[in-house]
GROMACS .gro file of C-alpha atoms in nm:
model
  210
    1UNK     CA    1  -2.484  -0.543  -2.914
    2UNK     CA    2  -2.373  -0.169  -2.938
    3UNK     CA    3  -2.652  -0.059  -2.707
    4UNK     CA    4  -2.550  -0.306  -2.448
    5UNK     CA    5  -2.184  -0.216  -2.468
    6UNK     CA    6  -2.270   0.156  -2.440
    7UNK     CA    7  -2.492   0.095  -2.127
    8UNK     CA    8  -2.234  -0.132  -1.969
    9UNK     CA    9  -1.961   0.128  -2.010
   10UNK     CA   10  -2.182   0.401  -1.883
   11UNK     CA   11  -2.276   0.212  -1.572
   12UNK     CA   12  -1.916   0.104  -1.514
   13UNK     CA   13  -1.781   0.458  -1.531
   14UNK     CA   14  -2.065   0.605  -1.327
   15UNK     CA   15  -2.062   0.347  -1.057
   16UNK     CA   16  -1.677   0.305  -1.056
   17UNK     CA   17  -1.640   0.690  -1.003
   18UNK     CA   18  -1.886   0.710  -0.721
   19UNK     CA   19  -1.763   0.392  -0.535
   20UNK     CA   20  -1.393   0.495  -0.594
   21UNK     CA   21  -1.459   0.839  -0.435
   22UNK     CA   22  -1.633   0.692  -0.139
   23UNK     CA   23  -1.358   0.436  -0.079
   24UNK     CA   24  -1.091   0.708  -0.117
   25UNK     CA   25  -1.270   0.930   0.140
   26UNK     CA   26  -1.320   0.643   0.374
   27UNK     CA   27  -0.949   0.553   0.352
   28UNK     CA   28  -0.855   0.920   0.408
   29UNK     CA   29  -1.066   0.923   0.730
   30UNK     CA   30  -0.925   0.594   0.870
   31UNK     CA   31  -0.565   0.693   0.786
   32UNK     CA   32  -0.614   1.023   0.962
   33UNK     CA   33  -0.753   0.841   1.273
   34UNK     CA   34  -0.464   0.584   1.258
   35UNK     CA   35  -0.163   0.820   1.202
   36UNK     CA   36  -0.296   1.159   1.333
   37UNK     CA   37  -0.062   1.309   1.085
   38UNK     CA   38  -0.141   1.498   0.773
   39UNK     CA   39   0.165   1.362   0.586
   40UNK     CA   40   0.054   1.002   0.682
   41UNK     CA   41  -0.269   1.077   0.490
   42UNK     CA   42  -0.162   1.299   0.196
   43UNK     CA   43   0.133   1.077   0.098
   44UNK     CA   44  -0.071   0.751   0.037
   45UNK     CA   45  -0.345   0.954  -0.127
   46UNK     CA   46  -0.085   1.107  -0.366
   47UNK     CA   47   0.038   0.757  -0.438
   48UNK     CA   48  -0.303   0.632  -0.510
   49UNK     CA   49  -0.390   0.919  -0.753
   50UNK     CA   50  -0.052   0.910  -0.929
   51UNK     CA   51  -0.062   0.534  -0.969
   52UNK     CA   52  -0.411   0.538  -1.106
   53UNK     CA   53  -0.340   0.825  -1.350
   54UNK     CA   54  -0.014   0.669  -1.473
   55UNK     CA   55  -0.166   0.323  -1.512
   56UNK     CA   56  -0.488   0.432  -1.691
   57UNK     CA   57  -0.297   0.663  -1.909
   58UNK     CA   58  -0.065   0.380  -2.001
   59UNK     CA   59  -0.365   0.152  -2.069
   60UNK     CA   60  -0.509   0.423  -2.299
   61UNK     CA   61  -0.175   0.461  -2.476
   62UNK     CA   62  -0.163   0.088  -2.535
   63UNK     CA   63  -0.526   0.092  -2.674
   64UNK     CA   64  -0.676  -0.122  -2.390
   65UNK     CA   65  -1.039  -0.007  -2.324
   66UNK     CA   66  -1.194   0.047  -1.994
   67UNK     CA   67  -1.452  -0.229  -1.909
   68UNK     CA   68  -1.620  -0.376  -1.595
   69UNK     CA   69  -1.308  -0.597  -1.565
   70UNK     CA   70  -1.041  -0.331  -1.599
   71UNK     CA   71  -1.220  -0.117  -1.347
   72UNK     CA   72  -1.127  -0.363  -1.065
   73UNK     CA   73  -0.778  -0.241  -1.104
   74UNK     CA   74  -0.836   0.083  -0.922
   75UNK     CA   75  -0.961  -0.069  -0.592
   76UNK     CA   76  -0.668  -0.315  -0.592
   77UNK     CA   77  -0.426  -0.020  -0.654
   78UNK     CA   78  -0.582   0.161  -0.362
   79UNK     CA   79  -0.552  -0.136  -0.122
   80UNK     CA   80  -0.191  -0.205  -0.216
   81UNK     CA   81  -0.080   0.157  -0.209
   82UNK     CA   82  -0.226   0.199   0.144
   83UNK     CA   83  -0.075  -0.124   0.257
   84UNK     CA   84   0.281  -0.048   0.139
   85UNK     CA   85   0.250   0.310   0.274
   86UNK     CA   86   0.139   0.189   0.620
   87UNK     CA   87   0.436  -0.060   0.615
   88UNK     CA   88   0.680   0.222   0.555
   89UNK     CA   89   0.506   0.472   0.787
   90UNK     CA   90   0.502   0.237   1.081
   91UNK     CA   91   0.872   0.167   1.058
   92UNK     CA   92   0.934   0.551   1.035
   93UNK     CA   93   0.723   0.632   1.329
   94UNK     CA   94   0.874   0.355   1.541
   95UNK     CA   95   1.234   0.491   1.482
   96UNK     CA   96   1.132   0.861   1.497
   97UNK     CA   97   0.935   0.803   1.819
   98UNK     CA   98   1.244   0.654   1.985
   99UNK     CA   99   1.522   0.863   1.838
  100UNK     CA  100   1.371   1.181   1.719
  101UNK     CA  101   1.581   1.220   1.407
  102UNK     CA  102   1.380   1.234   1.087
  103UNK     CA  103   1.660   1.148   0.841
  104UNK     CA  104   1.772   0.850   1.034
  105UNK     CA  105   1.405   0.739   1.077
  106UNK     CA  106   1.373   0.756   0.691
  107UNK     CA  107   1.686   0.545   0.659
  108UNK     CA  108   1.556   0.297   0.912
  109UNK     CA  109   1.220   0.279   0.727
  110UNK     CA  110   1.392   0.213   0.400
  111UNK     CA  111   1.610  -0.056   0.542
  112UNK     CA  112   1.314  -0.228   0.713
  113UNK     CA  113   1.037  -0.204   0.443
  114UNK     CA  114   1.207  -0.195   0.109
  115UNK     CA  115   1.275  -0.570   0.081
  116UNK     CA  116   0.952  -0.701   0.230
  117UNK     CA  117   0.733  -0.470   0.011
  118UNK     CA  118   0.926  -0.562  -0.295
  119UNK     CA  119   0.877  -0.932  -0.237
  120UNK     CA  120   0.497  -0.882  -0.192
  121UNK     CA  121   0.480  -0.653  -0.495
  122UNK     CA  122   0.678  -0.903  -0.722
  123UNK     CA  123   0.481  -1.207  -0.597
  124UNK     CA  124   0.148  -1.020  -0.658
  125UNK     CA  125   0.258  -0.901  -0.998
  126UNK     CA  126   0.368  -1.258  -1.100
  127UNK     CA  127   0.036  -1.386  -0.986
  128UNK     CA  128  -0.153  -1.155  -1.205
  129UNK     CA  129   0.094  -1.216  -1.490
  130UNK     CA  130  -0.050  -1.569  -1.502
  131UNK     CA  131  -0.370  -1.418  -1.652
  132UNK     CA  132  -0.177  -1.358  -1.977
  133UNK     CA  133  -0.198  -1.731  -2.071
  134UNK     CA  134  -0.581  -1.716  -2.075
  135UNK     CA  135  -0.734  -1.709  -2.417
  136UNK     CA  136  -0.991  -1.434  -2.329
  137UNK     CA  137  -0.847  -1.093  -2.409
  138UNK     CA  138  -1.037  -0.901  -2.136
  139UNK     CA  139  -0.887  -1.139  -1.880
  140UNK     CA  140  -0.532  -1.076  -2.023
  141UNK     CA  141  -0.591  -0.698  -2.009
  142UNK     CA  142  -0.682  -0.729  -1.641
  143UNK     CA  143  -0.368  -0.938  -1.576
  144UNK     CA  144  -0.143  -0.696  -1.753
  145UNK     CA  145  -0.304  -0.382  -1.585
  146UNK     CA  146  -0.282  -0.539  -1.236
  147UNK     CA  147   0.077  -0.661  -1.259
  148UNK     CA  148   0.192  -0.322  -1.403
  149UNK     CA  149  -0.004  -0.125  -1.148
  150UNK     CA  150   0.128  -0.322  -0.857
  151UNK     CA  151   0.493  -0.239  -0.959
  152UNK     CA  152   0.408   0.127  -1.013
  153UNK     CA  153   0.242   0.151  -0.679
  154UNK     CA  154   0.535  -0.002  -0.507
  155UNK     CA  155   0.787   0.239  -0.678
  156UNK     CA  156   0.568   0.539  -0.601
  157UNK     CA  157   0.533   0.454  -0.237
  158UNK     CA  158   0.907   0.421  -0.203
  159UNK     CA  159   0.947   0.766  -0.362
  160UNK     CA  160   0.654   0.994  -0.265
  161UNK     CA  161   0.594   0.866   0.098
  162UNK     CA  162   0.968   0.940   0.206
  163UNK     CA  163   0.943   1.280   0.037
  164UNK     CA  164   0.635   1.366   0.239
  165UNK     CA  165   0.795   1.250   0.565
  166UNK     CA  166   1.121   1.425   0.496
  167UNK     CA  167   0.954   1.761   0.566
  168UNK     CA  168   0.934   1.869   0.932
  169UNK     CA  169   1.159   1.920   1.239
  170UNK     CA  170   1.351   1.672   1.441
  171UNK     CA  171   1.213   1.606   1.789
  172UNK     CA  172   1.431   1.698   2.091
  173UNK     CA  173   1.349   1.454   2.375
  174UNK     CA  174   1.512   1.495   2.709
  175UNK     CA  175   1.429   1.132   2.792
  176UNK     CA  176   1.676   0.904   2.609
  177UNK     CA  177   1.485   0.584   2.687
  178UNK     CA  178   1.269   0.432   2.412
  179UNK     CA  179   0.909   0.503   2.439
  180UNK     CA  180   0.656   0.222   2.439
  181UNK     CA  181   0.365   0.252   2.193
  182UNK     CA  182   0.064   0.416   2.340
  183UNK     CA  183  -0.193   0.223   2.129
  184UNK     CA  184  -0.327  -0.112   2.233
  185UNK     CA  185  -0.286  -0.251   1.884
  186UNK     CA  186   0.108  -0.242   1.866
  187UNK     CA  187   0.134  -0.367   2.217
  188UNK     CA  188  -0.089  -0.658   2.123
  189UNK     CA  189   0.084  -0.731   1.794
  190UNK     CA  190   0.445  -0.754   1.943
  191UNK     CA  191   0.368  -1.072   2.149
  192UNK     CA  192   0.190  -1.228   1.865
  193UNK     CA  193   0.491  -1.153   1.631
  194UNK     CA  194   0.719  -1.313   1.887
  195UNK     CA  195   0.493  -1.611   1.919
  196UNK     CA  196   0.498  -1.666   1.537
  197UNK     CA  197   0.875  -1.630   1.528
  198UNK     CA  198   0.908  -1.894   1.799
  199UNK     CA  199   0.674  -2.149   1.644
  200UNK     CA  200   0.754  -2.094   1.280
  201UNK     CA  201   0.804  -2.465   1.213
  202UNK     CA  202   0.477  -2.583   1.355
  203UNK     CA  203   0.286  -2.303   1.177
  204UNK     CA  204   0.459  -2.404   0.846
  205UNK     CA  205   0.358  -2.763   0.895
  206UNK     CA  206  -0.013  -2.683   0.987
  207UNK     CA  207  -0.031  -2.432   0.693
  208UNK     CA  208   0.118  -2.697   0.444
  209UNK     CA  209  -0.140  -2.959   0.575
  210UNK     CA  210  -0.427  -2.719   0.529
   0.00000   0.00000   0.00000
Protein backbone atom coordinates (compact mmCIF):
# COMPACT_ATOMS: atom_id res chain seq x y z
CA UNK A 1 0.00 0.00 0.00
CA UNK A 2 1.61 3.35 -1.01
CA UNK A 3 0.28 5.15 2.09
CA UNK A 4 1.68 2.47 4.39
CA UNK A 5 5.07 2.55 2.63
CA UNK A 6 5.18 6.35 2.92
CA UNK A 7 4.31 6.35 6.61
CA UNK A 8 6.80 3.56 7.30
CA UNK A 9 9.58 5.46 5.56
CA UNK A 10 8.68 8.69 7.35
CA UNK A 11 8.64 7.09 10.80
CA UNK A 12 11.88 5.25 10.07
CA UNK A 13 13.71 8.40 9.03
CA UNK A 14 12.33 10.54 11.88
CA UNK A 15 12.90 8.03 14.66
CA UNK A 16 16.19 6.85 13.20
CA UNK A 17 17.55 10.40 13.12
CA UNK A 18 16.47 11.14 16.70
CA UNK A 19 17.70 7.87 18.18
CA UNK A 20 20.93 8.04 16.18
CA UNK A 21 21.65 11.55 17.46
CA UNK A 22 20.93 10.52 21.06
CA UNK A 23 23.20 7.47 20.72
CA UNK A 24 25.98 9.57 19.18
CA UNK A 25 25.84 12.20 21.93
CA UNK A 26 25.75 9.50 24.63
CA UNK A 27 28.78 7.79 23.08
CA UNK A 28 30.54 11.18 22.92
CA UNK A 29 29.99 11.76 26.65
CA UNK A 30 31.09 8.27 27.70
CA UNK A 31 34.25 8.40 25.56
CA UNK A 32 35.09 11.80 27.01
CA UNK A 33 34.78 10.35 30.51
CA UNK A 34 36.76 7.25 29.55
CA UNK A 35 39.68 8.84 27.68
CA UNK A 36 39.66 12.40 29.09
CA UNK A 37 41.15 13.37 25.76
CA UNK A 38 39.55 15.33 22.93
CA UNK A 39 41.33 13.26 20.27
CA UNK A 40 39.94 10.11 21.85
CA UNK A 41 36.45 11.46 21.25
CA UNK A 42 36.72 13.28 17.94
CA UNK A 43 38.57 10.49 16.12
CA UNK A 44 35.88 7.79 16.71
CA UNK A 45 33.11 10.31 15.96
CA UNK A 46 34.80 11.18 12.66
CA UNK A 47 35.04 7.47 11.88
CA UNK A 48 31.33 6.98 12.59
CA UNK A 49 30.20 9.96 10.52
CA UNK A 50 32.54 9.12 7.63
CA UNK A 51 31.54 5.45 7.57
CA UNK A 52 27.82 6.20 7.65
CA UNK A 53 28.19 8.86 4.94
CA UNK A 54 30.23 6.61 2.65
CA UNK A 55 28.05 3.56 3.24
CA UNK A 56 24.66 5.22 2.70
CA UNK A 57 26.03 7.10 -0.28
CA UNK A 58 27.16 3.77 -1.71
CA UNK A 59 23.73 2.24 -1.02
CA UNK A 60 22.08 5.12 -2.84
CA UNK A 61 24.44 4.74 -5.77
CA UNK A 62 23.57 1.03 -5.94
CA UNK A 63 19.86 1.83 -5.82
CA UNK A 64 19.21 0.19 -2.45
CA UNK A 65 16.41 2.13 -0.70
CA UNK A 66 16.35 3.01 2.97
CA UNK A 67 13.94 0.94 5.02
CA UNK A 68 13.31 -0.12 8.59
CA UNK A 69 15.77 -2.98 8.03
CA UNK A 70 18.60 -0.99 6.45
CA UNK A 71 18.36 1.60 9.24
CA UNK A 72 19.77 -0.94 11.69
CA UNK A 73 23.08 -0.60 9.87
CA UNK A 74 23.84 2.80 11.44
CA UNK A 75 23.78 1.57 15.09
CA UNK A 76 25.92 -1.40 14.08
CA UNK A 77 28.48 0.89 12.46
CA UNK A 78 28.50 3.09 15.57
CA UNK A 79 29.15 0.16 17.90
CA UNK A 80 31.89 -1.36 15.73
CA UNK A 81 33.63 1.96 15.05
CA UNK A 82 33.80 2.77 18.75
CA UNK A 83 34.95 -0.77 19.61
CA UNK A 84 37.79 -0.78 17.07
CA UNK A 85 38.77 2.76 18.07
CA UNK A 86 38.90 1.89 21.77
CA UNK A 87 41.07 -1.13 20.99
CA UNK A 88 43.59 1.04 19.12
CA UNK A 89 43.46 3.93 21.59
CA UNK A 90 44.03 1.70 24.62
CA UNK A 91 47.21 0.25 23.08
CA UNK A 92 48.38 3.75 22.18
CA UNK A 93 47.73 5.08 25.69
CA UNK A 94 49.50 2.09 27.28
CA UNK A 95 52.72 2.66 25.30
CA UNK A 96 52.56 6.45 25.43
CA UNK A 97 52.03 6.40 29.20
CA UNK A 98 55.13 4.25 29.70
CA UNK A 99 57.46 5.65 27.02
CA UNK A 100 56.21 9.14 26.22
CA UNK A 101 57.01 8.95 22.48
CA UNK A 102 53.95 9.55 20.30
CA UNK A 103 55.27 8.01 17.06
CA UNK A 104 56.54 4.88 18.79
CA UNK A 105 53.20 4.60 20.58
CA UNK A 106 51.41 4.70 17.21
CA UNK A 107 53.71 1.97 15.88
CA UNK A 108 52.98 -0.14 18.95
CA UNK A 109 49.23 0.41 18.66
CA UNK A 110 49.32 -0.63 15.01
CA UNK A 111 51.33 -3.75 15.77
CA UNK A 112 48.97 -4.80 18.57
CA UNK A 113 45.54 -3.89 17.17
CA UNK A 114 45.66 -4.26 13.39
CA UNK A 115 45.48 -8.05 13.24
CA UNK A 116 42.90 -8.65 16.03
CA UNK A 117 40.59 -5.93 14.69
CA UNK A 118 40.98 -7.28 11.15
CA UNK A 119 39.98 -10.76 12.28
CA UNK A 120 36.89 -9.46 14.06
CA UNK A 121 35.96 -7.29 11.07
CA UNK A 122 36.34 -10.17 8.61
CA UNK A 123 34.39 -12.65 10.73
CA UNK A 124 31.60 -10.12 11.28
CA UNK A 125 31.48 -9.26 7.58
CA UNK A 126 31.42 -12.94 6.60
CA UNK A 127 28.57 -13.54 9.04
CA UNK A 128 26.47 -10.80 7.45
CA UNK A 129 27.42 -12.02 3.97
CA UNK A 130 25.46 -15.19 4.74
CA UNK A 131 22.32 -13.03 4.44
CA UNK A 132 22.92 -12.93 0.69
CA UNK A 133 21.61 -16.48 0.27
CA UNK A 134 18.19 -15.51 1.70
CA UNK A 135 15.44 -15.19 -0.90
CA UNK A 136 14.01 -11.95 0.58
CA UNK A 137 15.62 -8.91 -1.04
CA UNK A 138 15.41 -6.61 2.05
CA UNK A 139 17.37 -9.18 4.06
CA UNK A 140 19.98 -9.42 1.30
CA UNK A 141 20.26 -5.62 1.26
CA UNK A 142 20.88 -5.58 5.02
CA UNK A 143 23.54 -8.29 4.72
CA UNK A 144 25.33 -6.42 1.96
CA UNK A 145 25.14 -3.09 3.78
CA UNK A 146 26.38 -4.52 7.08
CA UNK A 147 29.25 -6.51 5.57
CA UNK A 148 30.49 -3.54 3.52
CA UNK A 149 29.99 -1.14 6.42
CA UNK A 150 32.08 -3.29 8.75
CA UNK A 151 35.04 -3.25 6.36
CA UNK A 152 34.74 0.49 5.74
CA UNK A 153 34.61 1.11 9.49
CA UNK A 154 37.74 -0.97 10.09
CA UNK A 155 39.69 0.80 7.35
CA UNK A 156 38.72 4.27 8.57
CA UNK A 157 39.59 3.41 12.17
CA UNK A 158 43.06 2.36 11.08
CA UNK A 159 43.45 5.61 9.09
CA UNK A 160 41.63 8.39 10.95
CA UNK A 161 42.30 7.44 14.57
CA UNK A 162 46.12 7.29 14.13
CA UNK A 163 45.99 10.61 12.28
CA UNK A 164 44.14 12.20 15.19
CA UNK A 165 46.63 10.83 17.72
CA UNK A 166 49.66 11.84 15.66
CA UNK A 167 49.13 15.48 16.65
CA UNK A 168 50.60 16.61 19.93
CA UNK A 169 53.85 16.65 21.84
CA UNK A 170 55.92 13.85 23.30
CA UNK A 171 55.92 13.62 27.06
CA UNK A 172 59.17 14.09 28.92
CA UNK A 173 59.15 11.92 32.01
CA UNK A 174 61.99 11.95 34.49
CA UNK A 175 60.83 8.63 35.93
CA UNK A 176 61.90 5.84 33.51
CA UNK A 177 59.91 3.13 35.26
CA UNK A 178 56.60 2.09 33.68
CA UNK A 179 53.54 3.58 35.26
CA UNK A 180 50.73 1.45 36.52
CA UNK A 181 47.22 2.30 35.34
CA UNK A 182 45.39 4.56 37.75
CA UNK A 183 41.96 3.25 36.82
CA UNK A 184 40.49 0.29 38.66
CA UNK A 185 39.23 -1.22 35.40
CA UNK A 186 42.67 -1.97 33.81
CA UNK A 187 44.02 -3.27 37.11
CA UNK A 188 41.10 -5.65 37.35
CA UNK A 189 41.23 -6.79 33.72
CA UNK A 190 44.94 -7.69 33.71
CA UNK A 191 44.55 -10.56 36.25
CA UNK A 192 41.46 -11.71 34.37
CA UNK A 193 43.41 -11.81 31.10
CA UNK A 194 46.20 -13.79 32.79
CA UNK A 195 43.64 -16.25 34.19
CA UNK A 196 42.09 -16.76 30.75
CA UNK A 197 45.53 -17.36 29.20
CA UNK A 198 46.42 -19.92 31.88
CA UNK A 199 43.13 -21.84 31.56
CA UNK A 200 42.50 -21.62 27.82
CA UNK A 201 42.05 -25.37 27.32
CA UNK A 202 39.44 -25.79 30.05
CA UNK A 203 37.64 -22.64 28.86
CA UNK A 204 37.57 -24.02 25.32
CA UNK A 205 36.15 -27.35 26.50
CA UNK A 206 33.42 -25.67 28.56
CA UNK A 207 32.53 -23.31 25.71
CA UNK A 208 32.38 -26.21 23.27
CA UNK A 209 30.12 -28.19 25.61
CA UNK A 210 27.80 -25.20 26.01
